[in-house]
Amino acid sequence: MTDVLRGRRGAVLIALGAAFVVATVLLAATGADPLRAYQALVVGAFGPDGFPGTLAYLVPVLGMAIALAIPLRAGMVNLGGEGQLVLGAITAVIIGLHSPLPAGFTVLLAVAGGVLAGASYAALAALCETSLGVPLLVSSLLLSYPAMSLASYLVRFPLADPGSSLPQSRRLPEGVALPGIGLGEVTIGLFAVLAVVVVFLVVDARTPAGYEVRMTGAGPRFAAYAGIDRPALTLRLLAASGGMAGLVGAIMVLGFPFRFIDGALISPQYTWIGLMAALLAGASPVGTALAAFFFAALTNGGFDMERVTQTPRELTAILQAVIIVFLAASTGLLRRRGGSR
Amino acid sequence: SSNETGGDGADGPSFVLVTPNPIGVNDFLRLSVEGVENAAEEHGGTSSVYESSDPASIQQNMAAAVREAPDVVVAVGFNFADVLAQEAERNPEQQFLFIDSCTEESFPNVTCATFREHEASYLAGAQAGLLTETDHVGAVVVLDSPQFHRFSDPFGEGAAQTNPDVEFTQLFIGGQNPFNDPARAKELAGTLAGSGVDHVMGAASAAGNLGVFEAAEEGGFFAFGVDSNQCPASPGQVVDNVVKRTDVVIADGIDAILGGAPGDDRSYGLAEDGLSLSGLLDDASESQCTIAEHPEVIEEVAALRDRIVAGDITVVDPAGS
Amino acid sequence: MTDSTSDDPRGRPADAPDSSVDEQSPAVVLRGITRRFPGVVANDGVDLRVERGEIHALMGENGAGKSTLMSILYGALRPDAGEIELFGERVEPAGPAAAIAAGIGMVHQHFMLFPGLSVTENVIYGQEPVRRGLVDRAAARARVVELIERFRLGVDPDARVRDLPLGVRQRVEILKLLYRDTRVLILDEPTAVLTPDEVDRLFDVLRGLAAQGRSVILVTHKLGEVLAVSRRVTVLRDGRVAQVIPTAEASAASLASAMTGRDVELDIVHPPGSPGRPVLAVRELTVARRGGRPLVDSASFTVRAGEIVGIAGVAGNGQSELIEAIVGLRTASGGEVRVLDADVTRLRIAARRRAGLAYLPEDRGAVGSAPGASIAENLAAGFQRGSLRSRGGLLRPAAMHAHARAIIERFGVRAGDTRSPIRSLSGGNQQKALLGREITRKAPLLVVEQPTRGVDIAAVQAVHAELIACRDAGHAVLLVSAELSEIRGLSDRVLVCYEGRLVAELWRDEATEERLGLAMAGDS
Amino acid sequence: MTIDPALFAAALRALTPILFAALAGALCQRAGVFNISLEGTMLVGCFAGVAGSWFSGSAWVGVLAAMAASAAFSLILAVGHVTLGADPIVLSVAMNMLAVGLTAFLLRTVFGTQGSFSDPALQGLGRVDIPLLADVPVLGPVLSGHSPLLYLSWLAVAGLAVLLYRHPWGLRLRGVGENPEAATNLGVSVTRHRYGAIVVGGALCGLGGAQLALGNVTLFAENMTAGRGWIAVVAVMLGLAAPIGVFLAALLFGLAEAFGFRLQAVGLPQQAADAAPYVVTLVALFLSSRRIRRRDEAKGTLTR
Ligand SMILES: Nc1ncnc2c1ncn2[C@@H]1O[C@H](COP(=O)(O)OP(=O)(O)OP(=O)(O)O)[C@@H](O)[C@H]1O
Ligand SMILES: Nc1ncnc2c1ncn2[C@@H]1O[C@H](COP(=O)(O)OP(=O)(O)OP(=O)(O)O)[C@@H](O)[C@H]1O
Ligand SMILES: [Mg+2]
Ligand SMILES: [Mg+2]
């Protein structure tokens, strides 16, 4: 047992070391000073100016990572996170713009609406599998596109901001916003996401439902035999997953710039980075959170590296991909060691 | 990434340009970089450029630019509206030059410079109206959104002005990556040609327009470019371009701010020479644009420009409120 | 091979000499094979010698190292020490491909088939007949059909394997070896899914092969089979060779004690049960199949408290489907299932379990357990919403582990840490643990399928004792087994399934081997 | 809107790059590898195709360069997933990111430009007129006069079908996908077959990229695959990873795109045109899976 563990730590260290070497070579090859680049990366991620940015980035990345980890724990892959995220955001905006209630209630209603929209859309993907026989992987991915198109249509026409030529919604009324926490643009949405992580952790480790989810992931036929109702579970897990994605969407639009901008939630690839974090960690709550934090820091530090050193921006993308490839390979190696044979 | 230029101007003024997208072949952004660099040289200062890739990095870069506390932060593109307003409010000492858009509220430390692209598109349309043999012109447009209608709608109106029989059709690229899909842009231009269009406005992004020009070359029809002189990309196929003189505008704006007159809303159109057509510029004969072969059209369009400048004709802004 | 004239049941070497150069050398010689796994020495200096034309039995308790040794011979595992000699030549282990090329073939206990491919494709896989660069499908099919007919295997060469019942899949595995013209056949517990008749047929085939000079290594726990078909026996115990004797000099008792290292009472006779009120009542239960006769055709029977009802039948005659319909893994198209007073026909599994059902499925690897999950997690299934919760509704890890420990101790499971994955237990120990879990539920009705398949003698006896104890505690037990001796030894009543119908119901005394055999062949 | 030969010709052009990538995906799926790196691998092919053609002056050298570069790129998935056991989804997503960064980086270093590269001297693949067929009234304009790679893609469909269902390698590959352990036990190397599928798939993606960058247009633009690799992933699912099925699925997308263009001209919102292919696919999947499900129900293997 102990020597297995030693082997694992070794594999991770080797992988990180290898990524580091490749990154250094690439940096040096383009004439950049690697030391200065790494310094910029670390300062950009954790320095006093950079850390709020890392936290701001952490909210959507961690949120989406948890959203996707929830069904992944039962072996179900939700590839439709982008659609659910966008629907949650646009719903929150619609409520925020049109609710007649006082601002505080409107915010609560918008968050609830976002969660509900994401949850019901993901549940639709689940129904496609359980009632129509279209595999979840496919139905969730395919449903994602019409949702994005719908949001795109809404902000160009009915919700369009008349003052701007950008495809974006009108700005939410004054006060319809999540309170900030005094760190850059970070709002209490961060705590909402962290709270979900804790709930996920407890449910996963300490409740019958979490146990049933894990067993479904470990052996779907065993789970069926043990009386776990897969269709119902699929529906619930996807609703939870989509609800979380919708929550992230609502948090994002209820913070700066207080509106829905077409593509703003898609192009930073929050969903895919989150999915990678969840997959790398085998969907375990703590592992997923750590991986998400690592990616958030890496991405945010990358901005600084780009600005401070002379590295071309393409190089940052290459470096990130290289690091991910090596990480994936090392966790693969781990899984292989830990598995049979 | 950032590019610092100017060693001798260490104690002159400093400028930071923040872009909304990677610069790439985006002529509009390239001209902006030129404008900032020229201004730095002229005033004996330094300049650097922060390239953004998505909304998250726009926010990051803007914050970083303000932390640098240069003499002027130059932001290009409507994507900055919210971020700039926020930073301007928080940092009243910092001067901002906002190109191509303006904040909703006005701030004393924000100078805006916007373009009336529709005026030039209208002139390009007028050329198409005069030149079309099928009485059918069209446009290939990145997205069905107000900002891009400023290029396409006035083009149709301009054509109708000079040729009342003309029919106008516009198609939108869309899809998963509208700004980088030359193959789809080309197919759309081909579709237009198939329905009888012989002059196409290419408002299909930098990469997309290359697809439009290829289709023109293969289909034997004509196209119009935007932002800068695109005629050399496909000599013989590109009639003319809607040129945005971002460099001029940036230099102008920086002069105004350093000269102690910040906070203006400046609008650039045909009258201010912030916009033009390649064919109406002095070096039209070297532009490789086919319009050079039609002096009579140039003449007629120049007259039209004068009427717009004089206020006889008002071109409607499709994105205007 | 059907034309074999050898009457000798023990497969003496063929009179016709083999044409190879060194005809004296044995087919297989293993010397000093050692293989360690973390914490265990699975094989510890094992020697094995198999002559040409010999059927050699390899015996041993669960975990004795049989599979490991065979995997080494087959090239799937590398030994840490020792040498391998085939037909007089020293060989270096170089993977299954080399072993296949050297004439070694193996039927694994867990079938190694491609469910989505046809029988023919499965058989020719890796050694396809080729014509003009492409697979010669006509030749392949002809060859497979010829083998099927010659060995009376009764397999449809065009069927998809995923549509075939387990018993037939076994025959596909054997077909694969026959097709490859294997000179040394390794069969790991090949009879586990076969009926007596099929076992006889298999043995005929094996004897015929031996008569041709081929060698067979038979890995099994079944004493009767070893005595019936093998020429010599090697017994492994704790990774070492405990005994090598000619079968003629062996007896069931001597083999059993060589395996276990102690004396084993073999002929245990269990007293009959005393049936009480009906617990399971099945009425006219039907499972339809599109475009064919029903998989289960109006089955009706009752199981009472305090009795064991056995269901016998040739694999593929609807027993599995009947059980699945009773436990709720399959939808019935007609009829009724009642547990105690509740009609459960339309209920999901969870509800049926609540109504009083416990169930040990046939496929313990995929259905009965989640192999990668821990022992504690596997044994908690069904208890997670019950005794393992704290008052606040949370699962208590300590309770989960204590629960697993209790089952492990009570049912004599040999297991270390309850946190290690259940697949790290040997088959027999897995089986005891899972049965323990189901019995611990104390449900009025216990349905068990093939409870001792692939399990060693000591474990068989332990499982049987538990089933009897369960019955005597007043539970109703429904037992499905392909093992006639098991059915006869445990059941108070026996039902025989043939082509989806229950064709016979025999009381304990009536259920002789002959009558059961006849009924299973549809001749009632 | 008119339905004319040009519409179908446009559909065929639109489908070709998708088809190559989808065939690659199908091959990998058959070998048991879930490959969603098609987008990035194709993009690498676009760049290598343009670079190869530019420096050699021959479009065909460009095609070979595209195949070689994409095949080499796909080795990341092969080594990472097959040899090192990494998760294929994570690797694929990273590869897609890497391809965007790498091609942009190379565009900057090799061509000294950003965003896109095009030059009148860059050799494209040109068109082939098929004798006789070109003169047939309706069929001629639809089927003749396309890039040679378009015809090659049809050969690839047929070739892949023969390979998978008639060639020993194909049988072994399908077995590897169905039950790798069983394949290993019959002496068939899972590693070698998966490497084969991934690398051949890479070369197919390279062909798709070459068709896009040297056939559909003659230029390279950053990220120019524009989601076609993802459509290919969907086409693999819809086509059940069978060559003909994948072809039909890709054709559906091609038609949806070509029709979408024309429907725009009569007032269909662009966003609706964008969403349409996915909705159509979902419905098609629903209909086909209903058939499969009815069969399963008949067999009673529905697990509750
Ligand atoms: N891959 C492995 N990793 C760790 N231990 C193993 C592995 N394979 C076998 N063992 C161990 O080696 C020993 C011998 O196992 P083996 O499977 O050879 O026994 P067996 O005689 O075939 O048992 P059975 O009758 O249950 O099939 C057991 O203690 C087992 O736990
Ligand atoms: N990862 C592992 N760690 C520890 N032991 C393992 C592992 N994998 C397999 N084993 C051991 O190897 C054996 C697997 O061999 P085999 O396949 O013969 O088991 P089995 O056939 O299920 O057992 P049985 O023959 O009793 O049914 C198990 O008994 C188990 O003890
Ligand atoms: Mg074994
Ligand atoms: Mg075994």
mmCIF file of C-alpha atoms in Angstrom, chain B residues 40-144:
data_model
loop_
_atom_site.group_PDB
_atom_site.id
_atom_site.type_symbol
_atom_site.label_atom_id
_atom_site.label_comp_id
_atom_site.label_asym_id
_atom_site.label_seq_id
_atom_site.Cartn_x
_atom_site.Cartn_y
_atom_site.Cartn_z
ATOM 1 C CA ALA B 40 4.221 58.141 -28.816
ATOM 2 C CA GLU B 41 6.864 59.073 -31.310
ATOM 3 C CA GLU B 42 5.428 62.471 -31.936
ATOM 4 C CA HIS B 43 5.169 63.344 -28.265
ATOM 5 C CA GLY B 44 8.451 61.675 -27.371
ATOM 6 C CA GLY B 45 6.797 59.088 -25.128
ATOM 7 C CA THR B 46 6.239 55.366 -24.877
ATOM 8 C CA SER B 47 3.396 53.049 -25.790
ATOM 9 C CA SER B 48 2.404 49.502 -25.025
ATOM 10 C CA VAL B 49 -0.361 47.244 -26.249
ATOM 11 C CA TYR B 50 -2.444 44.759 -24.256
ATOM 12 C CA GLU B 51 -4.223 42.246 -26.457
ATOM 13 C CA SER B 52 -7.348 40.633 -25.039
ATOM 14 C CA SER B 53 -8.996 37.437 -26.183
ATOM 15 C CA ASP B 54 -12.349 37.323 -24.423
ATOM 16 C CA PRO B 55 -14.495 39.339 -21.995
ATOM 17 C CA ALA B 56 -12.635 38.013 -18.983
ATOM 18 C CA SER B 57 -9.285 39.131 -20.334
ATOM 19 C CA ILE B 58 -10.721 42.501 -21.426
ATOM 20 C CA GLN B 59 -11.512 43.186 -17.813
ATOM 21 C CA GLN B 60 -8.102 41.951 -16.666
ATOM 22 C CA ASN B 61 -6.221 44.021 -19.202
ATOM 23 C CA MET B 62 -8.178 47.146 -18.480
ATOM 24 C CA ALA B 63 -7.461 46.844 -14.774
ATOM 25 C CA ALA B 64 -3.800 46.234 -15.498
ATOM 26 C CA ALA B 65 -3.661 49.243 -17.824
ATOM 27 C CA VAL B 66 -5.082 51.495 -15.126
ATOM 28 C CA ARG B 67 -2.560 50.134 -12.619
ATOM 29 C CA GLU B 68 0.203 51.259 -14.987
ATOM 30 C CA ALA B 69 -1.204 54.794 -14.739
ATOM 31 C CA PRO B 70 -0.126 55.980 -18.194
ATOM 32 C CA ASP B 71 -1.012 59.414 -19.511
ATOM 33 C CA VAL B 72 -3.735 57.970 -21.687
ATOM 34 C CA VAL B 73 -5.395 54.564 -21.761
ATOM 35 C CA VAL B 74 -6.673 53.934 -25.258
ATOM 36 C CA ALA B 75 -9.431 51.348 -25.632
ATOM 37 C CA VAL B 76 -10.696 50.263 -29.006
ATOM 38 C CA GLY B 77 -14.103 48.757 -29.589
ATOM 39 C CA PHE B 78 -17.590 48.774 -28.152
ATOM 40 C CA ASN B 79 -16.705 45.765 -25.955
ATOM 41 C CA PHE B 80 -15.142 48.199 -23.497
ATOM 42 C CA ALA B 81 -18.242 50.248 -22.775
ATOM 43 C CA ASP B 82 -19.009 48.812 -19.327
ATOM 44 C CA VAL B 83 -15.446 48.222 -18.181
ATOM 45 C CA LEU B 84 -14.320 51.662 -19.221
ATOM 46 C CA ALA B 85 -17.186 53.412 -17.506
ATOM 47 C CA GLN B 86 -16.398 51.578 -14.316
ATOM 48 C CA GLU B 87 -12.686 52.315 -14.375
ATOM 49 C CA ALA B 88 -13.238 55.932 -15.353
ATOM 50 C CA GLU B 89 -15.519 56.450 -12.417
ATOM 51 C CA ARG B 90 -13.111 54.836 -9.985
ATOM 52 C CA ASN B 91 -10.047 56.602 -11.332
ATOM 53 C CA PRO B 92 -10.993 60.185 -12.053
ATOM 54 C CA GLU B 93 -7.338 61.156 -12.486
ATOM 55 C CA GLN B 94 -6.808 58.721 -15.311
ATOM 56 C CA GLN B 95 -7.457 59.888 -18.880
ATOM 57 C CA PHE B 96 -9.138 57.493 -21.305
ATOM 58 C CA LEU B 97 -9.519 57.623 -25.036
ATOM 59 C CA PHE B 98 -12.337 55.419 -26.234
ATOM 60 C CA ILE B 99 -12.330 54.614 -29.937
ATOM 61 C CA ASP B 100 -15.322 53.396 -31.955
ATOM 62 C CA SER B 101 -17.848 53.643 -29.136
ATOM 63 C CA CYS B 102 -18.788 55.695 -26.130
ATOM 64 C CA THR B 103 -19.831 55.146 -22.545
ATOM 65 C CA GLU B 104 -23.531 55.551 -21.785
ATOM 66 C CA GLU B 105 -22.878 58.293 -19.274
ATOM 67 C CA SER B 106 -20.259 60.857 -20.106
ATOM 68 C CA PHE B 107 -17.221 61.280 -17.875
ATOM 69 C CA PRO B 108 -14.866 64.246 -17.784
ATOM 70 C CA ASN B 109 -11.884 61.930 -18.123
ATOM 71 C CA VAL B 110 -13.217 59.931 -21.063
ATOM 72 C CA THR B 111 -12.771 61.148 -24.615
ATOM 73 C CA CYS B 112 -14.847 59.268 -27.148
ATOM 74 C CA ALA B 113 -14.284 58.955 -30.855
ATOM 75 C CA THR B 114 -16.882 57.220 -32.955
ATOM 76 C CA PHE B 115 -17.237 56.545 -36.649
ATOM 77 C CA ARG B 116 -20.188 57.017 -38.926
ATOM 78 C CA GLU B 117 -19.372 53.935 -41.006
ATOM 79 C CA HIS B 118 -22.796 54.042 -42.570
ATOM 80 C CA GLU B 119 -21.864 57.145 -44.528
ATOM 81 C CA ALA B 120 -19.033 55.409 -46.307
ATOM 82 C CA SER B 121 -20.982 52.168 -46.767
ATOM 83 C CA TYR B 122 -23.670 54.231 -48.407
ATOM 84 C CA LEU B 123 -21.125 55.564 -50.889
ATOM 85 C CA ALA B 124 -19.840 52.065 -51.604
ATOM 86 C CA GLY B 125 -23.421 51.015 -52.273
ATOM 87 C CA ALA B 126 -23.825 53.931 -54.589
ATOM 88 C CA GLN B 127 -20.857 52.671 -56.579
ATOM 89 C CA ALA B 128 -22.367 49.206 -56.722
ATOM 90 C CA GLY B 129 -25.661 50.658 -57.903
ATOM 91 C CA LEU B 130 -23.909 52.373 -60.752
ATOM 92 C CA LEU B 131 -21.796 49.394 -61.688
ATOM 93 C CA THR B 132 -24.239 46.497 -61.360
ATOM 94 C CA GLU B 133 -25.345 44.878 -64.566
ATOM 95 C CA THR B 134 -27.798 42.471 -63.014
ATOM 96 C CA ASP B 135 -29.471 45.135 -60.875
ATOM 97 C CA HIS B 136 -28.896 42.895 -57.906
ATOM 98 C CA VAL B 137 -26.354 43.607 -55.149
ATOM 99 C CA GLY B 138 -25.752 41.882 -51.838
ATOM 100 C CA ALA B 139 -23.737 41.644 -48.667
ATOM 101 C CA VAL B 140 -22.125 38.869 -46.680
ATOM 102 C CA VAL B 141 -22.263 39.843 -43.023
ATOM 103 C CA VAL B 142 -20.647 38.282 -39.959
ATOM 104 C CA LEU B 143 -23.677 38.325 -37.720
ATOM 105 C CA ASP B 144 -27.218 39.535 -37.795
#
